[in-house]
CSV table of C-alpha atoms in Angstrom, one decimal:
chain,number,residue,atom,x,y,z
A,1,MET,CA,-42.5,-98.6,50.0
A,2,ALA,CA,-41.3,-97.5,46.8
A,3,THR,CA,-38.1,-99.2,45.3
A,4,LEU,CA,-35.7,-98.2,42.9
A,5,THR,CA,-35.3,-100.6,39.7
A,6,THR,CA,-32.3,-100.4,38.2
A,7,VAL,CA,-33.1,-100.1,34.0
A,8,ARG,CA,-30.3,-103.1,32.1
A,9,PRO,CA,-30.1,-102.4,28.5
A,10,PRO,CA,-30.4,-105.7,26.5
A,11,ALA,CA,-28.0,-108.9,25.7
A,12,GLY,CA,-25.3,-108.2,23.4
A,13,GLU,CA,-25.1,-104.4,24.5
A,14,THR,CA,-22.9,-102.4,25.9
A,15,PRO,CA,-24.5,-99.8,28.7
A,16,ALA,CA,-24.2,-96.1,27.3
A,17,ARG,CA,-21.6,-93.9,29.1
A,18,PRO,CA,-22.8,-91.3,30.6
A,19,ARG,CA,-21.5,-88.0,28.3
A,20,ARG,CA,-19.1,-86.5,30.8
A,21,ARG,CA,-19.7,-81.4,30.1
A,22,ARG,CA,-15.9,-80.4,29.8
A,23,ARG,CA,-15.2,-78.7,31.6
A,24,GLU,CA,-13.9,-74.9,30.7
A,25,ARG,CA,-10.6,-73.7,33.0
A,26,PRO,CA,-11.0,-71.6,35.2
A,27,GLY,CA,-9.2,-68.4,33.6
A,28,LEU,CA,-10.6,-69.1,30.7
A,29,LYS,CA,-14.1,-68.5,31.9
A,30,GLY,CA,-13.2,-65.7,34.2
A,31,LEU,CA,-11.8,-63.4,31.1
A,32,ARG,CA,-14.4,-64.3,28.6
A,33,ARG,CA,-16.6,-63.3,31.7
A,34,SER,CA,-14.6,-60.4,32.3
A,35,VAL,CA,-14.9,-59.5,28.1
A,36,SER,CA,-19.1,-59.6,28.0
A,37,ARG,CA,-19.6,-57.4,31.1
A,38,HIS,CA,-16.9,-54.9,30.2
A,39,TRP,CA,-16.8,-55.3,26.3
A,40,THR,CA,-16.3,-51.1,26.2
A,41,LEU,CA,-13.3,-51.0,28.1
A,42,TYR,CA,-11.6,-53.3,25.6
A,43,LEU,CA,-13.3,-52.0,22.5
A,44,MET,CA,-10.9,-48.9,23.6
A,45,MET,CA,-8.1,-51.0,24.5
A,46,VAL,CA,-7.4,-52.2,20.5
A,47,VAL,CA,-6.3,-48.9,19.7
A,48,PRO,CA,-3.3,-48.9,22.3
A,49,LEU,CA,-2.1,-52.1,21.0
A,50,ILE,CA,-3.2,-51.9,17.1
A,51,TRP,CA,-0.6,-49.2,17.6
A,52,PHE,CA,1.7,-50.9,20.0
A,53,VAL,CA,2.2,-54.0,17.2
A,54,VAL,CA,2.9,-51.8,14.4
A,55,PHE,CA,5.7,-49.1,15.2
A,56,LYS,CA,7.1,-51.2,18.2
A,57,TYR,CA,7.1,-54.2,17.4
A,58,VAL,CA,7.1,-54.7,13.7
A,59,PRO,CA,9.9,-52.8,13.2
A,60,MET,CA,12.0,-54.9,15.7
A,61,SER,CA,12.2,-57.2,12.6
A,62,ASN,CA,13.9,-54.5,11.1
A,63,ALA,CA,17.1,-55.5,13.5
A,64,VAL,CA,17.9,-58.1,11.5
A,65,LEU,CA,19.8,-54.9,9.3
A,66,ALA,CA,22.6,-55.3,12.4
A,67,PHE,CA,23.6,-58.7,10.9
A,68,LYS,CA,23.7,-57.6,7.1
A,69,SER,CA,25.2,-55.8,4.8
A,70,TYR,CA,22.7,-53.4,3.3
A,71,ASN,CA,22.4,-52.9,0.5
A,72,VAL,CA,19.2,-50.4,-1.0
A,73,ILE,CA,18.4,-52.8,-3.6
A,74,LYS,CA,18.5,-55.8,-2.2
A,75,GLY,CA,16.3,-54.0,0.8
A,76,ILE,CA,16.6,-55.4,4.2
A,77,TRP,CA,15.6,-58.9,3.3
A,78,GLY,CA,17.5,-59.4,0.7
A,79,SER,CA,21.0,-58.3,1.3
A,80,GLU,CA,24.1,-60.4,2.6
A,81,TRP,CA,24.3,-62.0,6.3
A,82,VAL,CA,27.6,-60.8,7.6
A,83,GLY,CA,27.4,-62.1,11.1
A,84,TRP,CA,28.6,-60.5,13.9
A,85,GLN,CA,31.1,-58.6,11.9
A,86,ASN,CA,29.3,-55.3,12.7
A,87,PHE,CA,29.5,-55.7,15.5
A,88,ASP,CA,33.1,-57.1,15.1
A,89,LEU,CA,33.5,-53.5,13.3
A,90,PHE,CA,32.1,-51.4,17.0
A,91,PHE,CA,33.9,-53.1,19.4
A,92,HIS,CA,37.0,-52.9,17.8
A,93,ASN,CA,36.6,-48.8,16.9
A,94,PRO,CA,38.9,-47.3,18.7
A,95,VAL,CA,35.6,-44.5,20.4
A,96,PHE,CA,33.9,-47.7,21.3
A,97,TRP,CA,35.3,-47.2,24.9
A,98,ASN,CA,34.7,-43.6,24.7
A,99,LEU,CA,30.7,-43.5,24.2
A,100,VAL,CA,30.6,-46.1,26.7
A,101,LYS,CA,32.0,-43.6,29.4
A,102,ASN,CA,30.3,-41.2,28.3
A,103,THR,CA,27.8,-42.4,28.0
A,104,PHE,CA,27.0,-44.5,31.2
A,105,LEU,CA,28.5,-41.5,33.0
A,106,LEU,CA,26.2,-39.2,32.3
A,107,SER,CA,23.3,-40.8,32.4
A,108,VAL,CA,24.6,-42.4,35.8
A,109,TYR,CA,25.4,-39.2,36.8
A,110,THR,CA,22.0,-38.1,35.9
A,111,VAL,CA,19.8,-40.1,37.7
A,112,ALA,CA,21.1,-39.7,40.3
A,113,ALA,CA,20.7,-36.1,40.5
A,114,SER,CA,17.6,-36.1,39.5
A,115,PHE,CA,15.8,-39.2,41.4
A,116,PRO,CA,16.6,-37.8,45.3
A,117,LEU,CA,15.8,-34.2,44.1
A,118,ALA,CA,11.8,-35.2,42.8
A,119,ILE,CA,11.0,-37.4,46.4
A,120,VAL,CA,12.7,-33.7,48.1
A,121,LEU,CA,11.4,-31.2,46.3
A,122,ALA,CA,7.7,-33.9,46.7
A,123,LEU,CA,8.2,-34.2,50.7
A,124,ALA,CA,8.7,-30.6,50.8
A,125,LEU,CA,5.5,-29.9,49.7
A,126,ASN,CA,2.7,-32.1,50.8
A,127,GLU,CA,3.9,-30.8,54.4
A,128,ILE,CA,3.2,-26.8,52.9
A,129,ARG,CA,0.6,-25.9,54.7
A,130,THR,CA,-0.4,-22.3,52.7
A,131,GLY,CA,-2.6,-23.7,49.2
A,132,PHE,CA,-0.7,-20.5,47.6
A,133,PHE,CA,2.3,-20.3,47.9
A,134,LYS,CA,1.9,-24.8,47.6
A,135,ARG,CA,0.2,-24.0,44.6
A,136,ALA,CA,2.8,-21.2,43.3
A,137,VAL,CA,5.8,-23.6,43.7
A,138,GLN,CA,4.4,-27.1,42.4
A,139,MET,CA,3.4,-24.0,38.7
A,140,VAL,CA,7.2,-23.0,39.0
A,141,THR,CA,8.7,-25.8,38.9
A,142,TYR,CA,6.1,-28.0,37.3
A,143,ALA,CA,6.2,-25.4,34.0
A,144,PRO,CA,10.1,-25.9,32.3
A,145,TYR,CA,8.4,-30.0,31.7
A,146,PHE,CA,6.2,-27.6,29.1
A,147,ILE,CA,9.2,-25.9,27.1
A,148,SER,CA,10.5,-28.2,24.4
A,149,THR,CA,14.3,-29.3,24.6
A,150,VAL,CA,15.6,-26.8,21.4
A,151,VAL,CA,13.6,-23.5,23.6
A,152,VAL,CA,15.8,-25.5,27.1
A,153,VAL,CA,19.3,-25.7,24.2
A,154,SER,CA,18.9,-21.9,23.2
A,155,MET,CA,17.7,-20.5,26.9
A,156,THR,CA,21.1,-22.8,28.0
A,157,ILE,CA,23.9,-21.6,25.2
A,158,LEU,CA,22.5,-17.9,25.8
A,159,VAL,CA,22.8,-17.7,29.4
A,160,LEU,CA,26.6,-19.0,29.3
A,161,SER,CA,26.9,-16.8,26.1
A,162,PRO,CA,31.3,-15.7,27.4
A,163,ARG,CA,30.2,-12.5,25.3
A,164,LEU,CA,26.2,-12.3,26.1
A,165,GLY,CA,25.4,-14.7,29.0
A,166,ILE,CA,24.0,-14.0,32.1
A,167,VAL,CA,26.7,-15.8,34.4
A,168,ASN,CA,29.3,-14.3,32.9
A,169,GLU,CA,28.1,-11.0,33.5
A,170,GLY,CA,28.2,-12.0,37.2
A,171,LEU,CA,30.9,-13.1,37.4
A,172,GLY,CA,32.5,-10.2,35.3
A,173,PHE,CA,31.1,-8.1,38.7
A,174,PHE,CA,33.9,-10.0,40.6
A,175,GLY,CA,36.6,-9.9,38.2
A,176,VAL,CA,36.0,-13.1,37.2
A,177,PRO,CA,37.0,-13.3,33.8
A,178,ALA,CA,34.7,-14.5,30.8
A,179,VAL,CA,34.3,-18.6,30.9
A,180,ASP,CA,33.1,-20.5,27.6
A,181,PHE,CA,31.3,-23.0,29.4
A,182,LEU,CA,30.2,-24.8,26.0
A,183,GLY,CA,33.5,-24.9,24.6
A,184,ASN,CA,34.5,-26.1,27.6
A,185,PRO,CA,34.6,-30.7,27.4
A,186,ASN,CA,34.6,-30.5,31.6
A,187,TYR,CA,31.5,-28.4,32.4
A,188,PHE,CA,29.8,-30.4,29.3
A,189,ARG,CA,27.9,-33.4,31.8
A,190,HIS,CA,26.9,-30.9,34.5
A,191,ILE,CA,25.4,-28.1,32.3
A,192,TYR,CA,23.3,-31.1,30.6
A,193,VAL,CA,22.5,-33.0,34.1
A,194,TRP,CA,21.0,-29.5,35.8
A,195,SER,CA,19.4,-28.3,33.5
A,196,ASP,CA,17.7,-31.4,32.9
A,197,VAL,CA,17.4,-31.4,36.7
A,198,TRP,CA,15.4,-27.9,36.9
A,199,GLN,CA,12.8,-28.9,33.7
A,200,THR,CA,11.5,-32.4,34.7
A,201,THR,CA,12.3,-32.3,38.6
A,202,GLY,CA,8.9,-30.8,39.0
A,203,TYR,CA,6.9,-33.0,36.8
A,204,SER,CA,8.7,-36.3,38.8
A,205,ALA,CA,7.5,-34.6,42.7
A,206,VAL,CA,3.9,-35.3,40.9
A,207,ILE,CA,4.7,-39.1,40.4
A,208,TYR,CA,5.3,-39.3,44.2
A,209,LEU,CA,2.9,-36.1,45.9
A,210,ALA,CA,0.7,-39.0,44.1
A,211,ALA,CA,1.4,-41.4,45.9
A,212,LEU,CA,2.1,-39.2,48.8
A,213,ALA,CA,-1.8,-38.3,49.4
A,214,GLY,CA,-2.2,-42.0,49.2
A,215,ILE,CA,-1.1,-42.8,52.2
A,216,ASP,CA,-3.3,-43.6,55.5
A,217,PRO,CA,-3.9,-40.6,57.5
A,218,ALA,CA,-4.5,-42.5,60.6
A,219,LEU,CA,-0.6,-43.5,60.2
A,220,HIS,CA,0.3,-39.4,61.0
A,221,GLU,CA,-2.0,-39.4,63.0
A,222,ALA,CA,-1.0,-42.2,65.1
A,223,ALA,CA,2.9,-40.8,64.8
A,224,ARG,CA,1.6,-36.9,66.0
A,225,VAL,CA,0.6,-38.9,69.8
A,226,ASP,CA,3.1,-41.3,70.2
A,227,GLY,CA,5.0,-37.4,69.6
A,228,ALA,CA,7.1,-37.9,66.6
A,229,SER,CA,8.5,-34.5,65.0
A,230,ARG,CA,7.7,-33.9,61.8
A,231,LEU,CA,11.4,-35.4,60.3
A,232,GLN,CA,9.8,-38.7,62.2
A,233,ARG,CA,7.5,-38.9,60.3
A,234,ILE,CA,9.5,-38.4,56.8
A,235,ARG,CA,11.0,-40.7,57.7
A,236,HIS,CA,8.3,-43.4,59.3
A,237,VAL,CA,5.7,-42.5,57.8
A,238,ASP,CA,5.8,-41.0,54.3
A,239,LEU,CA,9.1,-42.0,52.9
A,240,PRO,CA,8.3,-45.8,53.0
A,241,GLY,CA,5.0,-45.1,52.0
A,242,ILE,CA,6.4,-43.6,48.4
A,243,MET,CA,8.9,-47.1,48.4
A,244,PRO,CA,7.1,-48.7,46.3
A,245,THR,CA,6.6,-46.0,44.0
A,246,ALA,CA,10.2,-44.4,44.1
A,247,VAL,CA,12.1,-48.1,43.8
A,248,ILE,CA,10.2,-48.8,40.2
A,249,ILE,CA,11.5,-45.4,38.8
A,250,LEU,CA,14.4,-46.4,40.2
A,251,VAL,CA,13.9,-49.3,38.4
A,252,LEU,CA,13.1,-48.6,35.1
A,253,ALA,CA,15.4,-45.2,35.1
A,254,VAL,CA,18.7,-47.5,35.2
A,255,GLY,CA,17.0,-49.9,32.6
A,256,ASN,CA,17.2,-46.9,31.0
A,257,ILE,CA,20.5,-46.2,31.9
A,258,MET,CA,22.0,-45.9,28.1
A,259,ALA,CA,19.3,-44.7,26.7
A,260,ILE,CA,19.6,-41.2,27.3
A,261,GLY,CA,18.3,-38.4,24.8
A,262,PHE,CA,20.0,-37.8,21.8
A,263,GLU,CA,18.3,-34.2,20.9
A,264,LYS,CA,19.8,-32.2,24.4
A,265,ALA,CA,23.1,-33.9,23.9
A,266,PHE,CA,23.4,-32.8,20.0
A,267,LEU,CA,22.2,-29.4,20.6
A,268,LEU,CA,24.5,-28.6,22.7
A,269,GLN,CA,27.4,-30.2,21.7
A,270,ASN,CA,30.4,-28.7,19.4
A,271,PRO,CA,33.7,-29.5,19.1
A,272,LEU,CA,35.3,-28.4,21.4
A,273,ASN,CA,33.5,-30.5,24.0
A,274,LEU,CA,33.0,-33.8,22.2
A,275,SER,CA,34.9,-35.7,24.0
A,276,GLN,CA,32.7,-35.8,26.3
A,277,SER,CA,29.9,-34.9,23.9
A,278,GLU,CA,29.2,-38.2,21.9
A,279,ILE,CA,26.9,-40.5,23.0
A,280,ILE,CA,26.1,-43.8,21.7
A,281,ALA,CA,23.1,-41.9,20.9
A,282,THR,CA,24.9,-38.7,19.1
A,283,TYR,CA,27.8,-41.8,16.9
A,284,VAL,CA,24.1,-44.0,15.6
A,285,TYR,CA,22.7,-40.5,14.2
A,286,LYS,CA,26.2,-39.6,12.6
A,287,THR,CA,26.9,-43.2,11.0
A,288,GLY,CA,23.1,-43.6,10.0
A,289,LEU,CA,22.1,-41.1,8.4
A,290,LEU,CA,25.3,-38.9,7.6
A,291,ASN,CA,27.2,-41.6,7.1
A,292,ALA,CA,24.6,-44.2,5.6
A,293,ASP,CA,25.4,-46.9,7.3
A,294,PHE,CA,22.8,-48.6,8.4
A,295,SER,CA,24.2,-51.7,8.7
A,296,GLY,CA,26.3,-50.6,11.7
A,297,ALA,CA,24.2,-47.8,12.8
A,298,THR,CA,21.6,-50.4,13.9
A,299,ALA,CA,24.2,-53.1,15.3
A,300,VAL,CA,25.3,-50.1,17.6
A,301,GLY,CA,21.4,-49.2,18.5
A,302,LEU,CA,20.5,-53.4,18.8
A,303,PHE,CA,24.1,-53.2,21.5
A,304,ASN,CA,22.8,-50.3,23.1
A,305,SER,CA,18.9,-52.1,23.4
A,306,VAL,CA,20.1,-55.1,25.1
A,307,ILE,CA,22.5,-53.4,27.5
A,308,ASN,CA,19.5,-51.6,28.4
A,309,LEU,CA,17.4,-54.6,28.8
A,310,VAL,CA,19.9,-57.0,30.4
A,311,LEU,CA,19.9,-53.1,33.5
A,312,LEU,CA,16.3,-53.8,33.7
A,313,LEU,CA,16.8,-57.1,34.6
A,314,VAL,CA,19.0,-57.0,36.8
A,315,VAL,CA,18.2,-54.1,38.5
A,316,ASN,CA,14.9,-55.4,38.5
A,317,VAL,CA,16.2,-58.6,40.7
A,318,ILE,CA,18.1,-56.4,43.2
A,319,ALA,CA,15.4,-54.4,43.7
A,320,LYS,CA,13.0,-57.1,44.1
A,321,ARG,CA,15.4,-58.8,46.9
A,322,VAL,CA,16.1,-55.7,48.7
A,323,THR,CA,13.2,-53.8,49.2
A,324,GLY,CA,10.3,-56.4,48.5
A,325,ASN,CA,9.2,-54.4,45.7
A,326,GLY,CA,10.0,-54.6,41.9
A,327,LEU,CA,7.8,-54.4,38.3
A,328,TRP,CA,6.5,-57.5,38.3
A,329,SER,CA,5.8,-58.3,42.0
């Protein structure tokens, strides 16, 4: 029988320790393997990442302008540091609370009107079995999304014109005197919101239609076998199926609740409805570009962005606890 012999080192010498191979972290190893296999896909991501860095992250460094008194000659980084002075001036501005109120109410009104209507439209289109009628409704509701905001505002002004508008023509047919809708501040929010609903509901419904298409048909078959009606199948199968998508869209919408669009509000704005049409976005434009107060406008914009970030995080936490779905779930 063969015996194993142990080779001992000469006297006075220490035995050499076997070298331990450096173990690579599983995550890093998996990343390298993924890059080597799908390098073309990673290469396609380079251009979008560069775009985000150049046009999104690099401009963030200029937010320091909110804490300085901007001087054109000295530049952004050479201007005098004033700390919270620009924010203090904005908070003590007499129009501060009116701006926040107008922006908040207009955004909440828009989300409250557009969010459920898109879901209702998607559920209704999903139940239509006639292909031609379904495609026609989709085209009619989706087409306004491709109309520019300037054209939509122009159409709105013409339709609601006190003299030549079709709405006032119809009211005159019933003996109702003409109404200056755009001159009355009480009508501004309704005009803004429902013109936006008409323009974007069809596009938003497409997202929910895609979510509905991913629901297992076996669930509907089982519901039919159990005797569920169409409304019961919508309630117990379709709505739970699109709930994760709806929660994410709602969280994103609430996160942008203070960042309502500038174009439509500015184009529909006039001296008569200024009390309700003046929002933070239009105030930043007038302060920064028209009055050349770049530091003050940057402070207002930074304040608005921080509020949006806080709302996004808070609503995401609430949605995660209530529904179990969130942005980072």
